Amino acid sequence: MAQTVSNDALWEKLSEIDKKFEKFIVMQESQAVAQEQNRSTPGFEEAKDVIIAEIREQVALLSRHNNDHFGANRQNIEVLNKNILLAVKHSIETKDQLKTDMESLKEDKKIYFNFKLFKIRKISLMIAILGLLVFILTLFSMKQQNDYALLLEEYYRQSNTTEQQKEVMKTK
C-alpha cells in the first residue's frame, strides 16, 4: 500500500512539473512572437498596404467581369422565362385537348348502338341502310328496264306479224 501512495505522489509531482514546463514554453513562445513582431512591424505595414491594394484591384476586375456576365445572365434568364411560359402554355393546351378528347369519348358512347353480341355505330348503320336503298333502287330500275325491253320486243314482234298479215292480205 505504501508503494502505491508513493507512486501517486510521484505522479502528482510529475504532473505539477509538466504544468510548469507548459507555462514556461507558452511564455517563451509569446515572447518570441512579440520580438518578431517588433522587428517586422514596419515591413508588415508596407506588405499589408500592398496586399490591400492588390485585393482592391482584383475586386475591381472581378466587378467589371461580373458586370459583363450580368447582362448575359439576364438574357439567359429571360430566355428561360420564355421557355417556361411556353412549356406552361403547351401543358395547358394539352390539358384542354385532353378534356375535349374525353368529352368526345363520352359523346362517342352515344354514337353506338349496343346490341348483345356487338356494337355498331349509328353512322355505319345509316350508311348500310342507304346502301341497301340504293341497291333496291338499282334492282328496281334494272327490272323496269328489262320489262321495257320485253314490251318493246313484243311490240316489234306484233308489228312485224301485223305487217306480215297485211302483206298476206294484200297478196290475196
XYZ file of C-alpha atoms in Angstrom:
172
model
C 0.000 0.000 0.000
C 2.835 2.327 0.817
C 4.241 1.760 -2.611
C 1.010 2.858 -4.318
C 0.886 6.025 -2.226
C 4.411 6.901 -3.182
C 3.596 6.227 -6.856
C 0.594 8.521 -6.593
C 2.733 11.201 -5.012
C 5.289 10.810 -7.789
C 2.625 11.141 -10.440
C 1.295 14.291 -8.783
C 4.760 15.810 -8.662
C 5.363 14.899 -12.311
C 2.074 16.463 -13.367
C 2.945 19.689 -11.463
C 6.337 19.826 -13.162
C 4.671 19.185 -16.533
C 2.288 22.081 -15.957
C 5.185 24.381 -15.041
C 7.041 23.366 -18.222
C 3.981 24.053 -20.334
C 3.593 27.534 -18.790
C 7.261 28.244 -19.393
C 7.065 27.091 -23.042
C 3.979 29.231 -23.651
C 5.709 32.269 -22.136
C 8.815 31.754 -24.286
C 6.740 31.366 -27.456
C 4.744 34.517 -26.727
C 7.956 36.474 -26.062
C 9.476 35.172 -29.322
C 6.391 36.162 -31.294
C 6.350 39.627 -29.700
C 10.035 40.139 -30.553
C 9.463 39.061 -34.163
C 6.502 41.400 -34.483
C 8.552 44.277 -33.152
C 11.280 43.549 -35.701
C 8.936 43.095 -38.714
C 6.285 45.744 -37.959
C 7.466 48.410 -40.486
C 7.751 45.843 -43.268
C 4.485 44.347 -42.216
C 2.643 47.657 -42.691
C 4.089 48.085 -46.189
C 3.246 44.495 -47.125
C -0.216 44.983 -45.669
C -0.775 48.102 -47.823
C 0.471 46.276 -50.947
C -1.799 43.302 -50.249
C -4.816 45.565 -49.657
C -4.105 47.436 -52.918
C -3.870 44.158 -54.850
C -7.083 42.888 -53.283
C -8.901 46.111 -54.226
C -7.563 45.871 -57.775
C -8.703 42.250 -58.071
C -12.125 43.164 -56.661
C -12.450 45.939 -59.264
C -11.516 43.486 -62.033
C -13.987 40.938 -60.731
C -16.763 43.515 -60.532
C -16.164 44.537 -64.165
C -16.036 40.897 -65.181
C -19.234 40.179 -63.249
C -20.951 43.205 -64.815
C -20.118 41.820 -68.264
C -21.591 38.466 -67.346
C -24.574 40.047 -65.625
C -26.041 41.117 -68.985
C -25.538 37.649 -70.439
C -27.060 36.072 -67.341
C -30.028 38.426 -67.585
C -30.600 37.440 -71.226
C -30.335 33.767 -70.291
C -32.873 34.283 -67.522
C -35.251 35.984 -69.975
C -34.879 33.094 -72.430
C -35.503 30.604 -69.618
C -38.600 32.521 -68.533
C -39.909 32.456 -72.113
C -39.222 28.727 -72.335
C -41.011 28.140 -69.044
C -44.003 30.176 -70.225
C -44.097 28.207 -73.482
C -43.925 24.925 -71.582
C -46.740 26.005 -69.264
C -48.805 27.156 -72.256
C -48.186 23.840 -74.009
C -49.176 21.871 -70.904
C -52.386 23.916 -70.568
C -53.183 23.318 -74.239
C -52.592 19.585 -73.861
C -54.846 19.529 -70.796
C -57.568 21.339 -72.756
C -57.110 18.945 -75.681
C -57.305 16.016 -73.279
C -60.545 17.389 -71.838
C -62.076 17.765 -75.302
C -60.926 14.257 -76.198
C -62.530 12.878 -73.039
C -65.764 14.727 -73.862
C -65.706 13.345 -77.397
C -65.215 9.843 -75.980
C -68.273 10.382 -73.801
C -70.166 11.520 -76.893
C -68.829 8.511 -78.800
C -70.672 6.280 -76.370
C -73.882 7.929 -77.578
C -72.910 7.248 -81.189
C -73.013 3.435 -80.827
C -75.927 1.030 -80.804
C -75.144 -1.598 -78.209
C -76.513 -4.976 -79.199
C -75.960 -8.170 -77.227
C -73.242 -9.604 -79.458
C -71.719 -6.469 -80.940
C -71.967 -2.729 -81.026
C -72.355 -0.718 -84.182
C -72.038 2.963 -84.922
C -75.184 4.838 -85.796
C -73.500 6.387 -88.816
C -72.413 2.963 -90.086
C -75.980 1.730 -89.727
C -77.285 4.751 -91.665
C -74.720 4.156 -94.419
C -75.738 0.483 -94.615
C -79.442 1.415 -94.864
C -78.738 3.994 -97.573
C -76.590 1.461 -99.430
C -79.417 -1.071 -99.221
C -81.870 1.519 -100.564
C -79.544 2.308 -103.473
C -79.212 -1.428 -104.179
C -83.013 -1.896 -104.147
C -83.459 1.153 -106.381
C -80.866 -0.245 -108.791
C -82.631 -3.627 -108.871
C -85.986 -1.957 -109.434
C -84.643 0.169 -112.279
C -82.983 -2.904 -113.835
C -86.320 -4.754 -113.623
C -88.092 -1.785 -115.197
C -85.522 -1.716 -117.983
C -85.938 -5.454 -118.545
C -89.738 -5.159 -118.607
C -89.494 -2.267 -121.036
C -87.151 -4.263 -123.263
C -89.584 -7.230 -123.226
C -92.514 -4.973 -124.044
C -90.613 -3.394 -126.926
C -89.660 -6.787 -128.232
C -93.273 -7.936 -128.088
C -94.433 -4.710 -129.733
C -91.949 -5.169 -132.589
C -92.988 -8.795 -132.956
C -96.640 -7.794 -133.069
C -95.924 -5.033 -135.509
C -93.963 -7.469 -137.663
C -96.745 -10.015 -137.574
C -99.341 -7.376 -138.411
C -97.246 -6.193 -141.333
C -96.838 -9.736 -142.498
C -100.571 -10.253 -142.229
C -101.198 -7.064 -144.157
C -98.856 -8.202 -146.857
C -100.500 -11.581 -146.925
C -103.862 -9.892 -147.187
C -102.711 -7.680 -149.966
C -101.403 -10.564 -151.886
C -104.607 -12.466 -151.562
